[in-house]
XYZ file of N, CA and C in Angstrom:
783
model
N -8.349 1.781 7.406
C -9.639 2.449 7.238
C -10.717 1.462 6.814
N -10.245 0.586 6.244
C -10.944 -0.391 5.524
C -11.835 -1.250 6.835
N -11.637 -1.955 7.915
C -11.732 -2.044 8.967
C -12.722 -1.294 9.700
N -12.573 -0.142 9.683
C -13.368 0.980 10.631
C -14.486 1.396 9.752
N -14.579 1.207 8.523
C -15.858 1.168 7.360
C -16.427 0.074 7.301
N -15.951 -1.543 7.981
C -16.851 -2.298 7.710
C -17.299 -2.365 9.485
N -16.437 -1.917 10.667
C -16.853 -1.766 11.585
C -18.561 -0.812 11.489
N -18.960 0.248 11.644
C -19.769 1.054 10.894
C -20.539 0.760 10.196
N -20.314 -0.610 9.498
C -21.554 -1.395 8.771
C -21.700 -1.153 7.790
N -20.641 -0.610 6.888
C -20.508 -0.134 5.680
C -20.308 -1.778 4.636
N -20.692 -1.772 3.477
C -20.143 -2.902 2.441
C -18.666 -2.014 1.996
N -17.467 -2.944 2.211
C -16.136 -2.268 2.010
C -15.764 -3.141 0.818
N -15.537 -2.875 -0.307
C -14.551 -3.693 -1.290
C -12.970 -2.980 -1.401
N -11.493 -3.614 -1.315
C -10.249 -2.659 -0.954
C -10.126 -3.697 -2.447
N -8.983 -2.437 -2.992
C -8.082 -2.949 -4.003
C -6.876 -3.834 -4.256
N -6.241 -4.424 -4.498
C -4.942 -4.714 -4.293
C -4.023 -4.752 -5.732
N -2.698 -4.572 -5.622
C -2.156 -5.313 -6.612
C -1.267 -6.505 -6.178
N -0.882 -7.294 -5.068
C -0.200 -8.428 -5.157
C -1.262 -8.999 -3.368
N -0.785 -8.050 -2.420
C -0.818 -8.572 -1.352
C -2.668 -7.949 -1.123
N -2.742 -9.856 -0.593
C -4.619 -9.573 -0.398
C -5.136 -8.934 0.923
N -5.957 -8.256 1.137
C -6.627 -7.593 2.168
C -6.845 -8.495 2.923
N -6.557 -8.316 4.329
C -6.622 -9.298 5.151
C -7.659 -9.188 6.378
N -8.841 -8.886 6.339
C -9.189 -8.292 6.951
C -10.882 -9.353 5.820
N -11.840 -10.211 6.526
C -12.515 -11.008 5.826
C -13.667 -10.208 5.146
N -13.966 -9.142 5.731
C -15.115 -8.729 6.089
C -14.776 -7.357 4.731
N -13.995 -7.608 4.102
C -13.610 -6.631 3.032
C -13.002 -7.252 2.111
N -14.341 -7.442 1.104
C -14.465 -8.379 -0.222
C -13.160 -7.389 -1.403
N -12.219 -7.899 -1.632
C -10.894 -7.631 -2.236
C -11.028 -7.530 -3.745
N -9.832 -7.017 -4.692
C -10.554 -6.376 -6.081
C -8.789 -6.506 -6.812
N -8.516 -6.889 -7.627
C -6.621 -6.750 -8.362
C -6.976 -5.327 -9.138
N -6.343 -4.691 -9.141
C -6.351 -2.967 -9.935
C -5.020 -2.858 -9.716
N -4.730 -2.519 -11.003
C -3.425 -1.623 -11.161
C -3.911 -0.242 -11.957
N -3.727 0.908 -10.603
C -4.311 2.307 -10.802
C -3.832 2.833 -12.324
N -2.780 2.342 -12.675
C -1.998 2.619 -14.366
C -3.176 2.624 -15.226
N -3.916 1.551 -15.459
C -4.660 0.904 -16.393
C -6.104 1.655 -16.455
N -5.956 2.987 -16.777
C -7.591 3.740 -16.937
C -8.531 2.812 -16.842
N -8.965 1.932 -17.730
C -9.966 1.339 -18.943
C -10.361 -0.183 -17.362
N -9.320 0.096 -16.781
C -9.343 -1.774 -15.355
C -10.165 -0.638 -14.118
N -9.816 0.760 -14.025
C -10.479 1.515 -12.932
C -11.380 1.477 -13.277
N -11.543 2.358 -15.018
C -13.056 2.760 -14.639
C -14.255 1.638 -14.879
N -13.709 0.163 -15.575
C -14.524 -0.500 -15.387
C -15.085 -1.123 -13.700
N -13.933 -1.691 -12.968
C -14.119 -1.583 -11.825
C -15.106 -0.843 -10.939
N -14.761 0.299 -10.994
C -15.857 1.411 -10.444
C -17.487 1.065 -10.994
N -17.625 0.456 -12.239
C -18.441 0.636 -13.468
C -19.335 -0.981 -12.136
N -18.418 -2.122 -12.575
C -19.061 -3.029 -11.487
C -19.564 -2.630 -9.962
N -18.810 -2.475 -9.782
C -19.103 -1.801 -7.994
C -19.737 -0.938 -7.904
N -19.986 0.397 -8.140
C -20.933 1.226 -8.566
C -20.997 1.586 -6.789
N -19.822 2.376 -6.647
C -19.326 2.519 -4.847
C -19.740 3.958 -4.367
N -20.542 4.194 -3.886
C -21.209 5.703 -2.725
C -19.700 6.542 -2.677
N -18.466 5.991 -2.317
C -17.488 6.911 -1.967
C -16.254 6.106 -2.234
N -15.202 7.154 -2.736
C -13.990 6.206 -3.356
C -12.736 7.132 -2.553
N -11.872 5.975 -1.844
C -10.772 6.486 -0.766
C -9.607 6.526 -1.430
N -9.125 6.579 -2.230
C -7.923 6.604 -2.864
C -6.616 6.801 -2.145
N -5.680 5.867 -1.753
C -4.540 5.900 -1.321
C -3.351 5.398 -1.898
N -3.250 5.091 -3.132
C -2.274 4.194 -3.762
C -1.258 5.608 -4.435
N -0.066 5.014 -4.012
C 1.236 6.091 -4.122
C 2.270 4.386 -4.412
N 3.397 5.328 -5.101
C 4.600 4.498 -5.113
C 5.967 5.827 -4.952
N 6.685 5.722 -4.172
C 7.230 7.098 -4.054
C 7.947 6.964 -5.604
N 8.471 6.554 -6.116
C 9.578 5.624 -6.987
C 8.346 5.925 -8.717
N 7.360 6.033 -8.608
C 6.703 5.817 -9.859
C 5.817 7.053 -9.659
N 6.312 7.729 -11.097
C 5.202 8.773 -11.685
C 3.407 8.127 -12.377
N 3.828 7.391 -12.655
C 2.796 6.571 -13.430
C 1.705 5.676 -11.983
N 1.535 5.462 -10.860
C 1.126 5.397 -10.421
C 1.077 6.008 -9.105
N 1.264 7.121 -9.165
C 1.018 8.297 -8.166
C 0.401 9.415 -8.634
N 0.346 10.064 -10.004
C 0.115 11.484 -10.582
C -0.996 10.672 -11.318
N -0.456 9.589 -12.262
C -1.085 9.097 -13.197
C -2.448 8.368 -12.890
N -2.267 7.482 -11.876
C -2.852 6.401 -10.974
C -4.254 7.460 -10.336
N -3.885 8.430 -9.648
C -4.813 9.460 -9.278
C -5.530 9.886 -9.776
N -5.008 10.471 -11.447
C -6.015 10.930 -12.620
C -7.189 9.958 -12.951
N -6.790 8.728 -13.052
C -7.230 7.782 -13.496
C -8.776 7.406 -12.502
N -8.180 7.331 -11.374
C -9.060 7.064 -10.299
C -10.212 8.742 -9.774
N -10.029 9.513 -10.578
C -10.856 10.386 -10.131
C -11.694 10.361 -11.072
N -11.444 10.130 -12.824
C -11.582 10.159 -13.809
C -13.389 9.209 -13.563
N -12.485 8.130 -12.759
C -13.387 6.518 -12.937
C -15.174 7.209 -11.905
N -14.299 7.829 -10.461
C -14.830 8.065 -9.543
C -15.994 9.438 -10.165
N -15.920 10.443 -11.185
C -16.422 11.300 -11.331
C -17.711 10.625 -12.427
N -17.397 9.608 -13.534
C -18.432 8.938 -14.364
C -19.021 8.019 -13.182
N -18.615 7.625 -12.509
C -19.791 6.710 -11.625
C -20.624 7.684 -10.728
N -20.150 8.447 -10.712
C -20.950 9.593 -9.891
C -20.661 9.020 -8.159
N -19.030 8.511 -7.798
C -18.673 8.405 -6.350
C -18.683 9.765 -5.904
N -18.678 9.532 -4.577
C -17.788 11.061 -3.988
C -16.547 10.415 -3.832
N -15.034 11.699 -4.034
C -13.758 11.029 -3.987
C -12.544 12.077 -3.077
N -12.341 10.816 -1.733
C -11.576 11.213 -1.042
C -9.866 10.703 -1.214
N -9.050 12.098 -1.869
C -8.015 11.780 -2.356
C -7.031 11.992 -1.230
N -6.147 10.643 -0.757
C -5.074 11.324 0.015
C -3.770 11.391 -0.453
N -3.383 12.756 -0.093
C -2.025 13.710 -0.207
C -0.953 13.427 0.804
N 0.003 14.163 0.435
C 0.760 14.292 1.447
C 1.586 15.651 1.549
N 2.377 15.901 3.077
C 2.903 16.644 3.258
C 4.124 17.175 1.857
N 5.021 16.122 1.496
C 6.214 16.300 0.379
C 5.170 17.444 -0.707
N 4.232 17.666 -0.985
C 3.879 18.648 -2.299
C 4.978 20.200 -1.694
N 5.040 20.288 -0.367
C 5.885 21.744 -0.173
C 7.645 21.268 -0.172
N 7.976 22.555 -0.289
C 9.255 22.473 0.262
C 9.913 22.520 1.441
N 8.999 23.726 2.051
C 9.733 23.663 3.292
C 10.150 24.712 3.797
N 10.282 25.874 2.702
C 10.545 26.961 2.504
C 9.832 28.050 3.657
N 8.929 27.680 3.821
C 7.559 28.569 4.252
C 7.270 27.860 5.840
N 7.961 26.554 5.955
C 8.099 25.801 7.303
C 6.543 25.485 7.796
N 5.593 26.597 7.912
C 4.249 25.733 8.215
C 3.501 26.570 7.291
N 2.241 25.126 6.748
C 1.765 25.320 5.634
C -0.468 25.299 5.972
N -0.851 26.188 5.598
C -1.737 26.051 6.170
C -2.875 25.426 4.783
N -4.462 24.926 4.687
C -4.781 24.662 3.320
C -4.892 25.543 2.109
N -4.775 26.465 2.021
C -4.843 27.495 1.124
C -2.870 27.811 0.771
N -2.041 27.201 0.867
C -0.489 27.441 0.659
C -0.780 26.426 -0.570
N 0.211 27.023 -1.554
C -0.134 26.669 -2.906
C 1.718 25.764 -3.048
N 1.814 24.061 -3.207
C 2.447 23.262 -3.242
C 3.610 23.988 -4.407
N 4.733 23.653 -3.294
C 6.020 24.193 -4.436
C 6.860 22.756 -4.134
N 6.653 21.830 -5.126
C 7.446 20.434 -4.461
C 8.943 20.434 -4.834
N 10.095 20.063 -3.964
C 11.156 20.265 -4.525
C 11.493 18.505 -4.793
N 11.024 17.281 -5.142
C 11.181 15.852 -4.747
C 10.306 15.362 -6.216
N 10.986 14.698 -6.845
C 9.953 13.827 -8.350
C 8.521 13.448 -7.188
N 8.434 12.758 -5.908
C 7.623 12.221 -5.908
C 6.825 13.368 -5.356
N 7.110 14.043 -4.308
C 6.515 15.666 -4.326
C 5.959 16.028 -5.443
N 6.840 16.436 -6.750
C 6.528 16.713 -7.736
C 4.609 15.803 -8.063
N 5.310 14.542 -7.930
C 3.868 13.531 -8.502
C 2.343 13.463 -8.069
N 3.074 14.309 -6.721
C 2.020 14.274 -5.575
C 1.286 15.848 -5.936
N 1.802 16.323 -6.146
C 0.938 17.768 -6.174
C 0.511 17.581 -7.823
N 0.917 17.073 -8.997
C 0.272 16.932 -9.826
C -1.149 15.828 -9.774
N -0.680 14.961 -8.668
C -2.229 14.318 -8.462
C -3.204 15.092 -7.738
N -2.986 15.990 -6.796
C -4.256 17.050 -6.402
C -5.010 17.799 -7.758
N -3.609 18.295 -8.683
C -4.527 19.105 -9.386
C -5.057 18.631 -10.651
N -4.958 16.791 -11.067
C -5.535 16.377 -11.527
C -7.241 16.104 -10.915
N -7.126 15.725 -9.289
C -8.285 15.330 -8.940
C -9.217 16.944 -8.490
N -8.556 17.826 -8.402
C -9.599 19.061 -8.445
C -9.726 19.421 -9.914
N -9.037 19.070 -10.756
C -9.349 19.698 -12.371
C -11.112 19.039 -12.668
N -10.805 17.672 -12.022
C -11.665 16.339 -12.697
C -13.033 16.072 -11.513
N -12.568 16.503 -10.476
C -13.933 16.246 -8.968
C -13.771 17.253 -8.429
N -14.304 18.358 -8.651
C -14.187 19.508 -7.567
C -14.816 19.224 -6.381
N -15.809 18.363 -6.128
C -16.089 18.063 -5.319
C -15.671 17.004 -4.122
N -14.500 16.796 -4.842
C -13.728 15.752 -3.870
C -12.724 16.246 -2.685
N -12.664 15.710 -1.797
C -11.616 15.623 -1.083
C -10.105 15.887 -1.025
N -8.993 16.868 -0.921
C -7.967 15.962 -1.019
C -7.400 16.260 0.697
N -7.371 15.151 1.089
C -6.974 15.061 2.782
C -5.235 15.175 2.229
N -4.501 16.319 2.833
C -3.168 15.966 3.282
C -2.691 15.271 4.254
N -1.592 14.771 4.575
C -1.048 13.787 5.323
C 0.396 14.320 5.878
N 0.739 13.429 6.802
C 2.279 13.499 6.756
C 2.679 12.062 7.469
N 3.722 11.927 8.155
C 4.220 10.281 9.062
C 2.593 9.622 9.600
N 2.611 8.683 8.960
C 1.314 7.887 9.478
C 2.068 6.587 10.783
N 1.869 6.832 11.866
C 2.719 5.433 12.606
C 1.554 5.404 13.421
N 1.768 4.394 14.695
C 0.901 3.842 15.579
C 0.655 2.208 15.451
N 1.550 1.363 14.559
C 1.639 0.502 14.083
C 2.824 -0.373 14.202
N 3.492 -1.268 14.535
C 4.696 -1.506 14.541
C 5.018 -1.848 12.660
N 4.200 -1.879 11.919
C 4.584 -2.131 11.020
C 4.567 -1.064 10.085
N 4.589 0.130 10.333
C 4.421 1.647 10.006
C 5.834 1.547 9.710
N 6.303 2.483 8.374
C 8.141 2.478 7.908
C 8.735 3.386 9.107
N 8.009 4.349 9.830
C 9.187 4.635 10.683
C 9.405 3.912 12.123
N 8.513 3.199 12.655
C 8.120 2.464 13.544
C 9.423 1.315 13.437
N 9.433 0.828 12.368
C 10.330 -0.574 11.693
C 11.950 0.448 11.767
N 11.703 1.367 11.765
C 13.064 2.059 11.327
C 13.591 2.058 12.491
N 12.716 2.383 13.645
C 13.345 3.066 14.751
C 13.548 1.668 15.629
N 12.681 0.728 15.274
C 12.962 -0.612 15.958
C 14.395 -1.405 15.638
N 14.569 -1.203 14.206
C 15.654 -2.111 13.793
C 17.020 -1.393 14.234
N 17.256 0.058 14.349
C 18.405 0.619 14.583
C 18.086 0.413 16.715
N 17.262 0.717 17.126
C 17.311 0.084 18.960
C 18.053 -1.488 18.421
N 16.947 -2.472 17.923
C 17.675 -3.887 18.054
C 19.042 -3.937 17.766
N 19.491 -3.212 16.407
C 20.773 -3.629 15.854
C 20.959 -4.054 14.995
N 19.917 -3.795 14.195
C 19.323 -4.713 12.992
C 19.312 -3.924 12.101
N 19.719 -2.976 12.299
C 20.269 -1.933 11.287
C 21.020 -0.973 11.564
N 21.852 -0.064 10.805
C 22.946 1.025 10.998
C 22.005 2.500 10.582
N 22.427 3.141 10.524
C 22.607 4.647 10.622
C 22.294 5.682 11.084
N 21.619 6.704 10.880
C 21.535 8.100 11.240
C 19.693 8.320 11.554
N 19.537 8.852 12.425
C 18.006 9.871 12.079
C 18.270 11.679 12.278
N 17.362 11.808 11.326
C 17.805 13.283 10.988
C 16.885 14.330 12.016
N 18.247 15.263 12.602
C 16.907 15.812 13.549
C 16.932 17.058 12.946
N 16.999 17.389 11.730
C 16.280 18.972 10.704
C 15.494 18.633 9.972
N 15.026 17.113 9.860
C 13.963 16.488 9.218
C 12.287 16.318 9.827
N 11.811 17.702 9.765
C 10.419 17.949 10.551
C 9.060 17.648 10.379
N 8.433 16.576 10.777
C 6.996 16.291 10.040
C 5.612 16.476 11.766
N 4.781 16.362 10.936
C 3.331 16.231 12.369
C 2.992 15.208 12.060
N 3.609 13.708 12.560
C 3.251 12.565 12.510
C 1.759 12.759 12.959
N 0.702 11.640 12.539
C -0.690 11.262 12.683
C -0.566 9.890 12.781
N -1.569 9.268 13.576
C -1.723 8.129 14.168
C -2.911 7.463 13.308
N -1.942 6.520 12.842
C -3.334 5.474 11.797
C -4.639 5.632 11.950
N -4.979 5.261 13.095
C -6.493 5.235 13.742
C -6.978 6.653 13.729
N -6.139 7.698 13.991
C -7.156 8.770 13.609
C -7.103 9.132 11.934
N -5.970 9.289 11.419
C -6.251 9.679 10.172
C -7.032 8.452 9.623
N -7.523 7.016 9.938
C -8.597 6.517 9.187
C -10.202 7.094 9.436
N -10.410 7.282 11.224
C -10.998 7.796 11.269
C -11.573 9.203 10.504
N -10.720 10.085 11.025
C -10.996 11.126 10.169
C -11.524 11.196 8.626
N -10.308 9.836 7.567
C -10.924 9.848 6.436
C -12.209 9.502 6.261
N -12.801 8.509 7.115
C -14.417 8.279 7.280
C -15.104 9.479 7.560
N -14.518 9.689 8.149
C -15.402 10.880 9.012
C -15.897 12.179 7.578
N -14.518 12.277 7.064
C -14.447 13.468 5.249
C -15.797 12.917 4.192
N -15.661 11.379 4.247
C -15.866 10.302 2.813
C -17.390 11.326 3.778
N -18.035 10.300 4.644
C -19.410 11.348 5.004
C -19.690 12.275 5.043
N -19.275 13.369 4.933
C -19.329 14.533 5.080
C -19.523 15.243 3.797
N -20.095 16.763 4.197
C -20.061 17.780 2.691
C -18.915 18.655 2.346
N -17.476 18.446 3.320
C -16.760 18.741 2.869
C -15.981 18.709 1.343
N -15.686 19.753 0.984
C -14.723 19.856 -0.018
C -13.083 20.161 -0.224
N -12.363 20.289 -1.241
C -11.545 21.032 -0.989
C -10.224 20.570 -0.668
N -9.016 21.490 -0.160
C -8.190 20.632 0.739
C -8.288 20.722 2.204
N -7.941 19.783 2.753
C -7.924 19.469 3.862
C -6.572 19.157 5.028
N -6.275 19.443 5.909
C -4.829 18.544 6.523
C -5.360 17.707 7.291
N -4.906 16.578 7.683
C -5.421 15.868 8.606
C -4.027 15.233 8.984
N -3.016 16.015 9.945
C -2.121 15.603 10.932
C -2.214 16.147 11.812
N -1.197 15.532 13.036
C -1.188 15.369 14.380
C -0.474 17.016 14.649
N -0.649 17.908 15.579
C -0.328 18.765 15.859
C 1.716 18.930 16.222
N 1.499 18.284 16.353
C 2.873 18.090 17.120
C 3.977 18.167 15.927
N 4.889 18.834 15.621
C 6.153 19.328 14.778
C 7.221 18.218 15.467
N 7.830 17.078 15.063
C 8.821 16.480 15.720
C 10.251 15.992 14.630
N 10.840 16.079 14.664
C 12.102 15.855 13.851
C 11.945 14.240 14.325
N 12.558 13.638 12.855
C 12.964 11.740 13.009
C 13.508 11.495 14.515
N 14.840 12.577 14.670
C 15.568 11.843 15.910
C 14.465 11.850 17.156
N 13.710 12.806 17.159
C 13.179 13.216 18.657
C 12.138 11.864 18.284
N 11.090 11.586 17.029
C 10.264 10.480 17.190
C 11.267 9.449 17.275
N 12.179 9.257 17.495
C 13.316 7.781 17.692
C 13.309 8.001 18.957
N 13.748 8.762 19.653
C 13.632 9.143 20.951
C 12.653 8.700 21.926
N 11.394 9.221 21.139
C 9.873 8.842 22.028
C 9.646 7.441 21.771
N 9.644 6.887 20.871
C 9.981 5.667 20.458
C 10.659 4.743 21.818
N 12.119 4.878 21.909
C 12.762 4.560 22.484
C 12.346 4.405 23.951
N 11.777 5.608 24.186
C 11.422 5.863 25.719
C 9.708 4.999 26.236
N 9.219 4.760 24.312
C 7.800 4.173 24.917
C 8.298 2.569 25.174
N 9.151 2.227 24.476
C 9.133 0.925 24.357
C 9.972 0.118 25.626
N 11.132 1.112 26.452
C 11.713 1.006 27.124
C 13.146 0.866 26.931
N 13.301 1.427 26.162
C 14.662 0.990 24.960
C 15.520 2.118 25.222
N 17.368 1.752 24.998
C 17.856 2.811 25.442
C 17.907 3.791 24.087
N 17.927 5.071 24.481
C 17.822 6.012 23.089
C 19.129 6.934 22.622
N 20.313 6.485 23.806
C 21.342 7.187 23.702
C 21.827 6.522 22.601
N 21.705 4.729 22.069
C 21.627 4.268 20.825
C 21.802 4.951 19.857
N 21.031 5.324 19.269
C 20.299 6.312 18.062
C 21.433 7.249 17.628
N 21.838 7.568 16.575
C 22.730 8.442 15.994
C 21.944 9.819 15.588
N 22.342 10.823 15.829
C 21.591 12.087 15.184
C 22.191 12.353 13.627
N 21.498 12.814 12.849
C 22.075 13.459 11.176
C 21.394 13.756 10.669
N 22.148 14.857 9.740
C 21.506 16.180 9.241
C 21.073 15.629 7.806
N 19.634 16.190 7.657
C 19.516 15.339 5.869
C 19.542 16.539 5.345
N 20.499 17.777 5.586
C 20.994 18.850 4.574
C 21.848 18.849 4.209
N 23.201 18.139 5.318
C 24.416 17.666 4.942
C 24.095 16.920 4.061
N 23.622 15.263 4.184
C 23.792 14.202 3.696
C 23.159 14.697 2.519
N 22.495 16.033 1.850
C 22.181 15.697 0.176
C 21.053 15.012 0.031
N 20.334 13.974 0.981
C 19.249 13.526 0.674
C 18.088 14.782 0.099
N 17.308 14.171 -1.545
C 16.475 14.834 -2.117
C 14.925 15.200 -1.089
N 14.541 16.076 -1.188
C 12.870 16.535 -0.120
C 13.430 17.314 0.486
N 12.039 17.343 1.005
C 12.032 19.053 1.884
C 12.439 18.734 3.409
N 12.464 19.478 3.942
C 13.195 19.384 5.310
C 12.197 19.431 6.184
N 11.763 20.959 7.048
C 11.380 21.095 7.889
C 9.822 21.869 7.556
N 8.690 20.741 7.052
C 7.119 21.110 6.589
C 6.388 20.606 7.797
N 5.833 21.944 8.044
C 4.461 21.761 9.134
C 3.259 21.630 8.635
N 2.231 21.191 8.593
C 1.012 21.230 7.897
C 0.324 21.757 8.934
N -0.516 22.908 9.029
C -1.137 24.093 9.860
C -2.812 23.431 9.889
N -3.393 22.159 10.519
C -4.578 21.882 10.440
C -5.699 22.271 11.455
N -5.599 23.012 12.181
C -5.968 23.802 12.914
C -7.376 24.155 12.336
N -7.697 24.791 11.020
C -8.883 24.841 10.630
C -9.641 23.317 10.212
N -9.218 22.434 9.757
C -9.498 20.970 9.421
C -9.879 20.512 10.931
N -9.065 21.083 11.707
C -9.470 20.526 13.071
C -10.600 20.788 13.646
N -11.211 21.914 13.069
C -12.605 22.835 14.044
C -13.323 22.141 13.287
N -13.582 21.249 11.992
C -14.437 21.032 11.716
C -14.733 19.411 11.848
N -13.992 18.940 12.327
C -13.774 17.539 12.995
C -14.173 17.022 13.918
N -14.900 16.138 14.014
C -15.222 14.973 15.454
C -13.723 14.288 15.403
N -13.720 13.828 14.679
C -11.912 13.308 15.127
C -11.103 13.611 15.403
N -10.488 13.671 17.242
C -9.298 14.549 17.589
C -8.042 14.142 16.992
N -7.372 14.581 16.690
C -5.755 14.092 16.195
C -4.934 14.367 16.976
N -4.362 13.236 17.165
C -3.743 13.460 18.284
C -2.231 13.848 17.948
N -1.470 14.187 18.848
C 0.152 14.823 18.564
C 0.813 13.386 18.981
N 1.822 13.549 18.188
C 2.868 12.363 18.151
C 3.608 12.416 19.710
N 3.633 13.437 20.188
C 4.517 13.514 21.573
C 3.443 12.622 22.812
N 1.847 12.416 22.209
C 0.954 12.119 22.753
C 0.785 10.164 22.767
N 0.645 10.399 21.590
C 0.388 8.800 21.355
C 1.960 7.880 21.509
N 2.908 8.716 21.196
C 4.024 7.391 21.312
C 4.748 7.492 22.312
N 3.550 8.099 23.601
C 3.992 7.824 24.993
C 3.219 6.547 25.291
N 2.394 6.147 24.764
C 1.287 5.058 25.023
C 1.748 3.479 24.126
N 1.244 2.379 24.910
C 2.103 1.427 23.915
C 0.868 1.362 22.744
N 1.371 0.197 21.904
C 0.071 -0.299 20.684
C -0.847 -0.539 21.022
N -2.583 -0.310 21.032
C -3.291 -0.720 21.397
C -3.663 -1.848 20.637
């Protein structure tokens, strides 16, 4: 996104904590979202029109729930507007498609972390954003992209789960789109994924078939058997997010017929 804001002619400053923004044209910043007193001074220097917030660790409460508070906290005394992104894991799964008004029942700590960071950043910015999410790929360096490459090469072993259901979104539009929110008078929540409902195995599949790769490869497995913690089979219903969008989103059955641009 960072990229497509300085494309646009925007002044972009991105955060980091180890690895630097690579991208020249987006003057770089060390923040560790933990540290209230390092955000809100930060914010305090920069003194930024709109704040994109994406920093998650699935693995850490303290910079996902915590990290969020912190950053809305910073974003509401500077007087930013603040676009928070979510993700699909706040549901269970229970309810299978979730439209913006379905109220997050997370069954996952980081689920858990994730829906306590929405209702930190609506307690603290009602006026902010929170864009939901789900599989972001279109990237070879996207985690399921790498996943589905290394088990074709051989470069890795096991299973993809086909009761494991998400609406992958394609980098380029969900950055778009987040530009598209940060401008806008939207409020509220928001979804911003790809229409398309696809289980891991079937995106291994399309995968397979874009790249030219054989897909009979690929192992199928159940992540209800295997005990793995999260929700299973969550649709995010963006259909209304969609009518109010210049940015089409495209369906995963769409884009990973096409190679990388």
């Amino acid at each position: 996104m960072a990229a497509l804001a300085a494309d646009a002619g925007h002044e972009v400053v991105g955060t980091r904590v180890t690895k630097a923004v690579p991208d020249t044209r987006v003057r770089d910043r060390l923040l560790d979202v933990r540290d209230r007193y390092a955000v809100q001074r930060l914010l305090e220097e920069e003194a930024p029109d709109v704040v994109v917030h994406t920093a998650y660790r699935q693995d850490s409460w303290a910079v996902t729930a915590v990290g969020a508070a912190n950053v809305a906290l910073a974003a509401a005394a500077a007087g930013a507007r603040l676009v928070h992104v979510s993700s699909d894991v706040v549901f269970s799964g229970a309810a299978v498609t979730y439209t913006e008004d379905a109220e997050p029942d997370p069954v996952s700590p980081y689920g858990a972390a994730k829906a306590a960071a929405e209702v930190a950043v609506e307690a603290v910015a009602p006026d902010a954003v929170v864009a939901r999410t789900s599989l972001v790929m279109g990237r070879p360096d996207a985690p399921m992209e790498r996943r589905v490459a290394d088990l074709l090469a051989g470069r890795a072993t096991g299973v993809l789960f086909d009761d494991d259901v998400r609406c992958p979104v394609h980098v380029d539009d969900l950055a778009a789109a987040l530009l598209e929110l940060a401008f806008s008078d939207a409020t509220g929540v928001r979804h911003v994924a790809g229409p398309d409902a696809v289980s891991r195995f079937e995106i291994g599949e399309l995968i397979a078939h874009r790249d030219g790769a054989d897909p009979s490869v690929l192992q199928r497995g159940s992540r209800r058997e295997a005990g793995v913690p999260g929700p299973l089979d969550v649709r995010l219903d963006g259909t209304w997010t969609q009518s109010t969008l210049r940015t089409r989103l495209r369906g995963a059955r769409e884009f990973l017929a096409q190679p990388f641009s």
